[in-house]
Coordinates of C-alpha atoms and ligand atoms in Angstrom, one line a residue:
Chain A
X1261 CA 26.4 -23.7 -12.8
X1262 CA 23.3 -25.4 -13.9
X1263 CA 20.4 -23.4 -14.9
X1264 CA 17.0 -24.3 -16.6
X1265 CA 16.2 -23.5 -20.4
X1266 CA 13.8 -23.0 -22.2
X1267 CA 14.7 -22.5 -25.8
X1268 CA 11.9 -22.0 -27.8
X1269 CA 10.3 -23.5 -30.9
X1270 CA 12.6 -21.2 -33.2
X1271 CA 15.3 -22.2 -31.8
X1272 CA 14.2 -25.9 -32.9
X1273 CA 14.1 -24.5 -36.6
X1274 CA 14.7 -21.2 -38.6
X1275 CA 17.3 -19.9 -35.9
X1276 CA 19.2 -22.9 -35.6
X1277 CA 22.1 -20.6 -35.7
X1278 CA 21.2 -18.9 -32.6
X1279 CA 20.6 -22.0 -31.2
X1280 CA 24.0 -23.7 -31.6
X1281 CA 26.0 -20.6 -30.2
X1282 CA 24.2 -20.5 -27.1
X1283 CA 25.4 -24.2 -26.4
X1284 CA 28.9 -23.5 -28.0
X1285 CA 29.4 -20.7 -25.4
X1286 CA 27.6 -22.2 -22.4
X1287 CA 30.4 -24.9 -22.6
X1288 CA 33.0 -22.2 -22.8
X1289 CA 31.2 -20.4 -19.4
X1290 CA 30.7 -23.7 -17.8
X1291 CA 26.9 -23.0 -18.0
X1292 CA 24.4 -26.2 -17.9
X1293 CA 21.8 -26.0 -19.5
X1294 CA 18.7 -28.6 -18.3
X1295 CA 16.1 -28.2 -21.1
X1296 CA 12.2 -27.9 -19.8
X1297 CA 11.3 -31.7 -20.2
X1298 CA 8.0 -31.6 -22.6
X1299 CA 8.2 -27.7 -22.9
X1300 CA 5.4 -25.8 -25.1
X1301 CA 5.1 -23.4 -27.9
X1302 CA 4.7 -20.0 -26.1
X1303 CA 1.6 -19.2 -28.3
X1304 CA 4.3 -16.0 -29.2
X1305 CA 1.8 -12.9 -31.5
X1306 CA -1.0 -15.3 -32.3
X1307 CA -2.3 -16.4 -29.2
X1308 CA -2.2 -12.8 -27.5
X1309 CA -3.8 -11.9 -30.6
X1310 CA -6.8 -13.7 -30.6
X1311 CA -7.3 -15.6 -27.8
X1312 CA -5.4 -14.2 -24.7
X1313 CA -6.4 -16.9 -22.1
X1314 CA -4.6 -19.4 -24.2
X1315 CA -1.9 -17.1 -24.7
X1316 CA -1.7 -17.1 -20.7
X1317 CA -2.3 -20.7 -20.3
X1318 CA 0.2 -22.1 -23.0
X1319 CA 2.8 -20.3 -21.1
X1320 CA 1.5 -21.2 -17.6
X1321 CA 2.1 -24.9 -18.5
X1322 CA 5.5 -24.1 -19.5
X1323 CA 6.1 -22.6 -16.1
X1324 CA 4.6 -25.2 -14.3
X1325 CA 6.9 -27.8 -15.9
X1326 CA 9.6 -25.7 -15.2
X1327 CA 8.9 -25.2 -11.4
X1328 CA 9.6 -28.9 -11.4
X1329 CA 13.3 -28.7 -12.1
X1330 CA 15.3 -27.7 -8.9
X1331 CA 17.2 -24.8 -10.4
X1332 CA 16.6 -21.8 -9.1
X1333 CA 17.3 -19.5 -12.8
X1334 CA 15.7 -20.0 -16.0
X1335 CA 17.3 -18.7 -19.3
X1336 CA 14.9 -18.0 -22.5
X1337 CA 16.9 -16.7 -25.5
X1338 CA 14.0 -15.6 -27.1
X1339 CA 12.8 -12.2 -26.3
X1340 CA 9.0 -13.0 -27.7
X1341 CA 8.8 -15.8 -25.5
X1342 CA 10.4 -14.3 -22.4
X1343 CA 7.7 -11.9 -22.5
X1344 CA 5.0 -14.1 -22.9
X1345 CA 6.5 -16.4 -20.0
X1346 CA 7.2 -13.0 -17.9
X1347 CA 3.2 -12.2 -18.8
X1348 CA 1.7 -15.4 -17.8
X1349 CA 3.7 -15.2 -14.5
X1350 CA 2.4 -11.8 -13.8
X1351 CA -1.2 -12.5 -14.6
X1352 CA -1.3 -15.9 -13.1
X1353 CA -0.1 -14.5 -10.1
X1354 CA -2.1 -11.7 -10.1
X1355 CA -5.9 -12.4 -11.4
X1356 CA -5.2 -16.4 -11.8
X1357 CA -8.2 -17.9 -10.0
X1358 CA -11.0 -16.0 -11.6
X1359 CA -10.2 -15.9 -15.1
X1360 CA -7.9 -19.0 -15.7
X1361 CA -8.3 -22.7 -15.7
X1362 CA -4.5 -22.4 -13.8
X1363 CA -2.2 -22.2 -11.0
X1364 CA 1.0 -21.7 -10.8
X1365 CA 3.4 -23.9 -8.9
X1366 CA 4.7 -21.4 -6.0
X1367 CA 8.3 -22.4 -6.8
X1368 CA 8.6 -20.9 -9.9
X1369 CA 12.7 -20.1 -10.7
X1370 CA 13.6 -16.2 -11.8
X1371 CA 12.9 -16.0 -15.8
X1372 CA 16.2 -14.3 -17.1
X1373 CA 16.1 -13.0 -20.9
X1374 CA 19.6 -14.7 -21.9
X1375 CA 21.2 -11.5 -22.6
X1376 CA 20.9 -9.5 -18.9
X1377 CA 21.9 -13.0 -18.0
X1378 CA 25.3 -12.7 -19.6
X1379 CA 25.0 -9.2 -18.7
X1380 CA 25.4 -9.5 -15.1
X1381 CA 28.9 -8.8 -13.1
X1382 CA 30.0 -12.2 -12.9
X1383 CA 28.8 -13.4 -16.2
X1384 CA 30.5 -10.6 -17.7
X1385 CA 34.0 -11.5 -15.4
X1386 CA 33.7 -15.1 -16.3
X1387 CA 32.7 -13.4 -20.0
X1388 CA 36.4 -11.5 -19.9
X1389 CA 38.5 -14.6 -18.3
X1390 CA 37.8 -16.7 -21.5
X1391 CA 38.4 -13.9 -24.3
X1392 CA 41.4 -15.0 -26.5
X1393 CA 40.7 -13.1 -29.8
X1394 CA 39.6 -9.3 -28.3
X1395 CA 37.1 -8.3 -31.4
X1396 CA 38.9 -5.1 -31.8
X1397 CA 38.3 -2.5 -34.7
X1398 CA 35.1 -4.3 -35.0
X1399 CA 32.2 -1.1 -34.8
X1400 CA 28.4 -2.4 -34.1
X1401 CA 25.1 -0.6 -32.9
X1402 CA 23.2 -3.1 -30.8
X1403 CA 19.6 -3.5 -31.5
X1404 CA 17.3 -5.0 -28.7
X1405 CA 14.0 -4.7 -29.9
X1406 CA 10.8 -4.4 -28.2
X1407 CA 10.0 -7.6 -26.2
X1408 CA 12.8 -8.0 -23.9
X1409 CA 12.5 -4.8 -22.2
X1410 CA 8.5 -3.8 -22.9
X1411 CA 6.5 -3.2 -21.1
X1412 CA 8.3 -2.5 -18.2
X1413 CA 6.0 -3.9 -15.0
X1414 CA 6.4 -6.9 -17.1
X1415 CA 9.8 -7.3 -17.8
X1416 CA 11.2 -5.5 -14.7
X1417 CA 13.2 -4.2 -17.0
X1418 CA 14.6 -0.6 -15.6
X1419 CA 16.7 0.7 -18.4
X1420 CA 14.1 0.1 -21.2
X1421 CA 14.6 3.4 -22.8
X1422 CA 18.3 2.9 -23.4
X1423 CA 19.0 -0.4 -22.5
X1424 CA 22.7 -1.8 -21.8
X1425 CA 23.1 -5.5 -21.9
X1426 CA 24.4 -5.8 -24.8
X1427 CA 26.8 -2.9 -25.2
X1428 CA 28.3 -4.2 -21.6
X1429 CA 29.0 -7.2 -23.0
X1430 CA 30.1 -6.0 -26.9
X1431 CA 32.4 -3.4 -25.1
X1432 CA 33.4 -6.3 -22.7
X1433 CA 34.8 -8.5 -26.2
X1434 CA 37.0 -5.7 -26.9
X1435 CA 34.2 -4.1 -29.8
X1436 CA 33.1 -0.3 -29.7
X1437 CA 28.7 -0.4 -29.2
X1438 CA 28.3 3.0 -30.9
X1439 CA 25.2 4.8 -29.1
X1440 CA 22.3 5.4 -31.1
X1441 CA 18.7 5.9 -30.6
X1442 CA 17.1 3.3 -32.4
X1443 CA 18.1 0.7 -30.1
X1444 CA 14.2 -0.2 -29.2
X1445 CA 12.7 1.3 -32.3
X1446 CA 9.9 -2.0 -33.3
X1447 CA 11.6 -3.6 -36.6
X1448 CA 7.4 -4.9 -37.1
X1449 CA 8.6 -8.9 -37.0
X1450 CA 5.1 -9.8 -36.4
X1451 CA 4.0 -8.3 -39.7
X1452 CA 7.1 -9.6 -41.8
X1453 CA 4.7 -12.1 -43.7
X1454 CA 1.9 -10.8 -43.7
X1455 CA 2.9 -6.9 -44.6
X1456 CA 6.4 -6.6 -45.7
X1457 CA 5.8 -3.2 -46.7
X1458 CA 5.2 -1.8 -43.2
X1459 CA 8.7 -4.0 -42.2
X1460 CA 10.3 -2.3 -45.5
X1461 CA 9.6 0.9 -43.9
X1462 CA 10.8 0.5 -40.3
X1463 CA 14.0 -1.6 -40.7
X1464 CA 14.7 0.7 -43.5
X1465 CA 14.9 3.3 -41.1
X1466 CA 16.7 1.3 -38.1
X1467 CA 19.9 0.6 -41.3
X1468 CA 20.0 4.3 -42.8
X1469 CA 20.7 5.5 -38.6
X1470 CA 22.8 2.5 -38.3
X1471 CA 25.1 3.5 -41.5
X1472 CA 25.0 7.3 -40.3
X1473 CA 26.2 6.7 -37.0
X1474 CA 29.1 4.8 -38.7
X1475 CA 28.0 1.2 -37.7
X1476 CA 30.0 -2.0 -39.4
X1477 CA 27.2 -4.6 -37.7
X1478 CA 24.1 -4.8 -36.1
X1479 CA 24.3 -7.1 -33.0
X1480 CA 21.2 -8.8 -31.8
X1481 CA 19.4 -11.4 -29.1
X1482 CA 15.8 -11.9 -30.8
X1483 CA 16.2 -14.1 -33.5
X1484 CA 13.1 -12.5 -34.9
X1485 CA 14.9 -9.2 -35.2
X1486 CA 17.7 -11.4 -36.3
X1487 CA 16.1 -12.4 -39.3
X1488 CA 14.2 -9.5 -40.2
X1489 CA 17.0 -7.1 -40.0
X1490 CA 19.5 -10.1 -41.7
X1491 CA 17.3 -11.4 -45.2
X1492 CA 15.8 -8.6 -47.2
X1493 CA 18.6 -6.1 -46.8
X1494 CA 18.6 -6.3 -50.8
X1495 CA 15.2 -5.7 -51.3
X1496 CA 14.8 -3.0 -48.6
X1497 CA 17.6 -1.1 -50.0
X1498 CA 16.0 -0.7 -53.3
X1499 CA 12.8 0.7 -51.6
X1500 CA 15.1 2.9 -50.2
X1501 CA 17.2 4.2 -52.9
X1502 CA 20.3 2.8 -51.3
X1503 CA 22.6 -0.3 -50.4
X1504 CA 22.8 -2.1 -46.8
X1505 CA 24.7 -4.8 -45.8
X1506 CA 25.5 -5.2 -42.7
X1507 CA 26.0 -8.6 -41.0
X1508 CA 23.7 -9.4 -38.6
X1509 CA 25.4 -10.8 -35.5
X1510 CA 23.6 -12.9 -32.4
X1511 CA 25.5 -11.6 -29.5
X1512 CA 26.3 -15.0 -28.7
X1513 CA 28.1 -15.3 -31.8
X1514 CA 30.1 -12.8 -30.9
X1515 CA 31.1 -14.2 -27.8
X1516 CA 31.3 -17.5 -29.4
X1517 CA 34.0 -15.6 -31.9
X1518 CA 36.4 -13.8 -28.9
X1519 CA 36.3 -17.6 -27.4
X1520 CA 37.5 -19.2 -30.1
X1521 CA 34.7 -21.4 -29.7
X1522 CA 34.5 -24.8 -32.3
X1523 CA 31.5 -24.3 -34.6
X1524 CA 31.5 -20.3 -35.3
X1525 CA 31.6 -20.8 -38.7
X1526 CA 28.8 -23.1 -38.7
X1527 CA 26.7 -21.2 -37.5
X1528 CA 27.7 -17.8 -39.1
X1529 CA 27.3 -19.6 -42.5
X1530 CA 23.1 -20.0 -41.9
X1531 CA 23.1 -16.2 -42.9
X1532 CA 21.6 -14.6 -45.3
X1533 CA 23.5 -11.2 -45.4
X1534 CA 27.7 -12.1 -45.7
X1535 CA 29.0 -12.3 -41.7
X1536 CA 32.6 -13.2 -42.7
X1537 CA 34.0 -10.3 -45.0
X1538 CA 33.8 -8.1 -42.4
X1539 CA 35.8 -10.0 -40.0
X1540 CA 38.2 -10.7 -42.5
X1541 CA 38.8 -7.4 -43.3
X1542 CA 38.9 -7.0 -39.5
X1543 CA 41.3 -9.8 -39.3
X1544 CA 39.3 -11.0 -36.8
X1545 CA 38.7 -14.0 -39.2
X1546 CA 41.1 -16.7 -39.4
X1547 CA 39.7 -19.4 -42.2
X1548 CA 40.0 -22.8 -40.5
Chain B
X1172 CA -3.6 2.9 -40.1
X1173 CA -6.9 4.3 -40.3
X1174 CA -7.3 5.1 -36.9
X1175 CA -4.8 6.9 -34.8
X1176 CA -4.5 4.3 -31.5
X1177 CA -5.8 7.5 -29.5
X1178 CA -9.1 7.2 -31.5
X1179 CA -9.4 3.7 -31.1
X1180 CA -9.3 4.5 -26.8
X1181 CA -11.5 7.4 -27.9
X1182 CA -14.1 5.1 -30.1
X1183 CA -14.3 2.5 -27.3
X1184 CA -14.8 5.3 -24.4
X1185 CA -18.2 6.4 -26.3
X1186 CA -19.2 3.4 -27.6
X1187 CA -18.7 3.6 -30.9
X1188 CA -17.8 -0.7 -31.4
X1189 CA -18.8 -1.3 -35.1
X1190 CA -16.1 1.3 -35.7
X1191 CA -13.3 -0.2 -33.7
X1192 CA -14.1 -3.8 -34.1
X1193 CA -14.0 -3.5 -38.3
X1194 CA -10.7 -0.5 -38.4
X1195 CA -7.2 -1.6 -39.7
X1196 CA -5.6 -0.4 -36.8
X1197 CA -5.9 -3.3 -34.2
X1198 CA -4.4 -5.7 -37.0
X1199 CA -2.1 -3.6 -38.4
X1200 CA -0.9 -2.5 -34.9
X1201 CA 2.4 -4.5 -34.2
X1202 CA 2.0 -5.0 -30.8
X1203 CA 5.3 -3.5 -30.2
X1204 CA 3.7 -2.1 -26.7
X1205 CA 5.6 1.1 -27.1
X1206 CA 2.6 3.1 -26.9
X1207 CA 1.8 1.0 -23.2
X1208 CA 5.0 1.8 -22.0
X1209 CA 5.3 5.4 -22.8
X1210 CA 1.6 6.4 -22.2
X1211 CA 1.3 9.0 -19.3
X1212 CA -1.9 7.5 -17.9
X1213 CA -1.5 4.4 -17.8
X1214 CA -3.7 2.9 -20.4
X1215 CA -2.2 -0.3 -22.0
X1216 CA -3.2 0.2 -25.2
X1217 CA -1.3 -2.6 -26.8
X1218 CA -3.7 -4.8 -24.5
X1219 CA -6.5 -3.3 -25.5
X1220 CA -5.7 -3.9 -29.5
X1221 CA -5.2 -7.0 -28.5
X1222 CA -8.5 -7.9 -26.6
X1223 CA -10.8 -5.3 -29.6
X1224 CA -8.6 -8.4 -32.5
X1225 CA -10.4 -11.5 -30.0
X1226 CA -13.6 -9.4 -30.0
X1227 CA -13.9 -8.8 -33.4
X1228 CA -12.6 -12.3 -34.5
X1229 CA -15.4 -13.8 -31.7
X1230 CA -18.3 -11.8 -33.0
X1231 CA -17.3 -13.2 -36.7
X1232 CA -17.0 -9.4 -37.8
X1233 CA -14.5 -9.6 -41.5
X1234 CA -11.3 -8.9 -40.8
X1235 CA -9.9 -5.8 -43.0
X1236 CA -6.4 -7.7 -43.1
X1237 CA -7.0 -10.8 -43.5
X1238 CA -4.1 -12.7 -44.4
X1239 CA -3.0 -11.4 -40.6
X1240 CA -5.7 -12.9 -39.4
X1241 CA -4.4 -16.2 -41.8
X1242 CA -1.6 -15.8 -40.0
X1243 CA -2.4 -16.1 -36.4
X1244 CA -5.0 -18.5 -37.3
X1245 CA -3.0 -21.2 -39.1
X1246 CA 0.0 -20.4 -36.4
X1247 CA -2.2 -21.8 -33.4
X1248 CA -3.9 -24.7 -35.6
X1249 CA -0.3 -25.7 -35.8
X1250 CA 0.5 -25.2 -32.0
X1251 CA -2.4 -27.7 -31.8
X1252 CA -1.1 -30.3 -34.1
X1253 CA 2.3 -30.6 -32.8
X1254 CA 1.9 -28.9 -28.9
X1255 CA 5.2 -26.9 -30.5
X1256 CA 4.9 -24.6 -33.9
X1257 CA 6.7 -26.4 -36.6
X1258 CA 8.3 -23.3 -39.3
X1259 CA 8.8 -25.8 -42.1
X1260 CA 4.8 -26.2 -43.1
X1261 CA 3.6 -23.4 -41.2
X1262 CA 5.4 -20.6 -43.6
X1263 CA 4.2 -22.6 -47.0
X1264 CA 1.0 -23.5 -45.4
X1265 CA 0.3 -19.3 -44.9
X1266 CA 1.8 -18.3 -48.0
X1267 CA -0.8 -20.6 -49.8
X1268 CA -3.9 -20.2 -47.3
X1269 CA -3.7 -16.2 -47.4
X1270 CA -3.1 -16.0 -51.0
X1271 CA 0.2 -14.7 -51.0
X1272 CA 1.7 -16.8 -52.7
X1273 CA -0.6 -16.0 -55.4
X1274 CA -0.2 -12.3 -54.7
X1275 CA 3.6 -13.3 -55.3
X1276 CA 3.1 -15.2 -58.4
X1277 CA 1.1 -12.3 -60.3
X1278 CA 3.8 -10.0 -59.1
X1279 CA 6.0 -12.1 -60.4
X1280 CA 8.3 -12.1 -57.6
X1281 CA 7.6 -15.6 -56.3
X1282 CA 11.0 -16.9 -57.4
X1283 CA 12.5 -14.4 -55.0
X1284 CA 10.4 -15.7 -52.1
X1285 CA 11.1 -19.3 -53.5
X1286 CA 14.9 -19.1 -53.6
X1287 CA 15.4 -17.4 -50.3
X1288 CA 13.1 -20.6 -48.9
X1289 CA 15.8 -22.5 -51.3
X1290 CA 18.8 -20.5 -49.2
X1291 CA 17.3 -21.1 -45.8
X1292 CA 16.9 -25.1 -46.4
X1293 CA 20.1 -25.3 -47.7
X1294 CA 21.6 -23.7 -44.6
X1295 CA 19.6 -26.0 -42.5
X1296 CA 17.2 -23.9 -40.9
X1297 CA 13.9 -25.8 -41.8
X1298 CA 13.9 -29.3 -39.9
X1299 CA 12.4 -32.0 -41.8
X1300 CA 10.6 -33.5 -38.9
X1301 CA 8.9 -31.5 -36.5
X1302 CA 9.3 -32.3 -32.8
X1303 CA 6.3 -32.9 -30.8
X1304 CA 5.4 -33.3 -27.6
X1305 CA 3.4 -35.7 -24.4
X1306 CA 1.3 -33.0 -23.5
X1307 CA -0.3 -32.5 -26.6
X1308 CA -3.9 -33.1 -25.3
X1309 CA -3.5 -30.3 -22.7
X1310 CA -2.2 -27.9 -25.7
X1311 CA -5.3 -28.8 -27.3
X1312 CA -7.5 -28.6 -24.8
X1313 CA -6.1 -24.9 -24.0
X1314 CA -6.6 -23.8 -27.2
X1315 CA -10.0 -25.2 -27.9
X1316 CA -12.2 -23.3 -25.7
X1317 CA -13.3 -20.6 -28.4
X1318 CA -15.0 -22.3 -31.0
X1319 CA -12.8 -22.5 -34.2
X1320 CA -14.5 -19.2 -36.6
X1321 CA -14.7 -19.6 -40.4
X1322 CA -12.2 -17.2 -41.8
X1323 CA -14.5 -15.0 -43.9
X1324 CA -13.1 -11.6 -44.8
X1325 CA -12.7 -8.7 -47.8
X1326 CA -10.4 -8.3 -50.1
X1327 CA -7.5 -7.0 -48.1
X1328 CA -6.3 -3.3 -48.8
X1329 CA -3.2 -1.3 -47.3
X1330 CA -3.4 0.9 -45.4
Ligands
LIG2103 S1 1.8 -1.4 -29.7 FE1 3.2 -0.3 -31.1 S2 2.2 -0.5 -33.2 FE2 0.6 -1.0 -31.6 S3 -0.4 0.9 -31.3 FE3 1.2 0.8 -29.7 S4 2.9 1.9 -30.6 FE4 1.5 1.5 -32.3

């Protein structure tokens, strides 16, 4: 199957990790992926911020490029820039001519946030065909975050109160997704730099319901949640009184993991917060 | 907070825009669009944060958190450079621009910031060279129609 993609400017840097499982299991899946030649930056919080019509048009020129590929789905890993993709193409096609200096190309391909990608029936089958190491005994909460399934007109999202993506497809590796209620709960990634206090507060309280409901992991597909939740576990335990760590795993990394995929311990060593004890103690961990 | 986001709609109804355009709220708000999702009439409040931040930064009026307006700011002058944001000088470049760094250093817990920088570049997550793009002019052009705004603002406070 060959699909467009659009991987982001993250992707390009601080979640390299993220980056490398996604190809590592698209091979597995026998999923092409045809990168957006020229793609740009999203504009992501700072353009919707402060200047909304170039958060709009950034993205329209994106989609435009894209419309030129002749694949009819588009994966975005990253939940901040599927949202602004999934924006533009609702305002553009909604108010475009009087407020925009844009059109969009009428062949436009469906904009999939990666995760209800591999969420679907048949990725899931294709998903369970390839499993050679089940990821039994391991226990996770999954944690979506807010911009994959909010706000709902824009996401089309219809589960965004208690989405399932990523428990089908944990529960489909042979792991337990424990139910919890913090799975949307904002973990304030857009404040991380500049008020780490606020983000002390919040993820603080997404880890002490995660260690209450028993949780060995928190499994994500935002790499901004990713690294929130995964590098100041230290310093928001002391805030706290107490002490977190829990690995922080990309979902895809996971899948990566029950594949047997080359390169999982690449990109599980770009951590911050130790991945590999728990597997070990799992035995889900076999040291190359 | 120093606004609930219901007093912000409230403010705005009755006209009240030196309030709203000068609160915390709309910066500190994390755009999490909860609120827009949940809210029984309908009112996307997230938006509306969002369009009161452009107003307020348009009308030049000092941002009560200003290294998040440092932030936003010196994220889309790097969109601009390079068409795509490049991490490994946009997080230094913020951390010196909206004083944090300094904040860091009085607080003496720069060495902490430093070495998880250290960690991250040792695990390969900043690029040395950033990757840019053909359509750079077209970023540029898209992203220069509002007039670039000194950044002047007050000390910045919690709250
Ligand atoms: S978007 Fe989130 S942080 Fe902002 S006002 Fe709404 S609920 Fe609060």
């Amino acid at each position: 199957m060959k699909v467009t993609y659009y991987p982001g400017c993250s992707l390009e840097g601080t979640a390299k990790d993220y980056a490398e499982s996604i190809l590592g299991i698209c091979l597995s899946l026998d999923i092409q992926l045809e990168e957006i030649p020229d793609w740009n930056c999203c504009g992501a919080t700072a353009a919707h911020s402060i200047d909304h019509r170039a958060g709009i048009e950034l993205a329209g020129r994106t989609l435009n490029l894209a419309a030129r590929l002749p694949h009819s789905d588009m994966l975005v890993p990253c939940p901040m820039c599927f949202n602004r993709l999934k924006t533009a193409a609702w305002t553009l096609n909604h108010d475009s001519s009087s407020r925009y200096d844009m059109h969009l190309e009428a062949s436009l391909p469906k904009i999939w946030d990666l995760a209800n990608f591999l969420a679907s029936d048949p990725m899931l089958k294709t998903t369970a065909k390839n499993i050679s190491k089940p990821l039994e005994g391991l226990k996770v909460v999954s944690y979506y975050g807010c911009m994959a399934n909010r706000p709902p007109e824009i996401t089309e999202a219809t589960d965004f109160e208690n989405p399932q993506a990523l428990d089908r497809i944990i529960q489909n590796l042979g792991a337990t997704a424990i139910p919890w209620p913090y799975k949307t709960d904002c973990c304030g990634a857009s404040q991380v730099l500049s008020r780490p206090d606020i983000v002390s507060r919040l993820v603080g309280k997404l880890y002490d319901m995660a260690q209450r409901v028993g949780a060995q992991a928190i499994v994500v597909s935002c790499q901004m949640c990713q690294a929130n939740l995964d590098m100041h576990q230290e310093k928001i335990g002391a805030d706290w009184g107490k002490r977190f760590s829990f690995p922080v795993y990309y979902f895809t990394e996971l899948i990566g993991l029950a594949h047997d995929v080359a390169g999982v311990e690449k990109w599980l060593s770009r951590h911050i917060t130790d991945p590999f004890s728990l597997l070990k103690r799992l035995n889900l961990w076999n040291s190359p | 907070m120093d606004l609930y986001p219901d007093e912000v709609i409230r403010l705005v109804i009755i006209g009240q825009p030196q309030t709203v355009l000068s609160c915390h709220t709309i910066w500190v708000c994390a755009a999490c669009e909860t609120c827009t999702t949940r809210c029984p009439n309908d009112v996307k409040i997230a938006e509306l944060m969002d369009c009161l931040k452009e107003m307020a930064v348009q009308k030049s009026i000092p941002c009560p958190q200003p290294q998040i307006l440092t932030l936003h700011d010196g994220f889309l002058k790097n969109v601009k450079r390079w068409g795509r944001v490049f991490e490994t000088t946009f997080l230094p470049q913020y951390l010196l621009r909206s004083g944090e760094f300094l904040r860091l250093w009085r607080a003496r817990t720069w060495r902490d910031e430093m070495k998880l920088g250290w960690q991250m570049s040792r695990k390969g997550r900043f690029p040395m060279l950033p990757k840019t793009i053909r359509g750079k002019k077209e970023v540029r052009k898209i992203l220069g129609r509002h007039k670039q705004k000194k950044l002047n603002s007050p000390r910045s406070q919690s709250k």
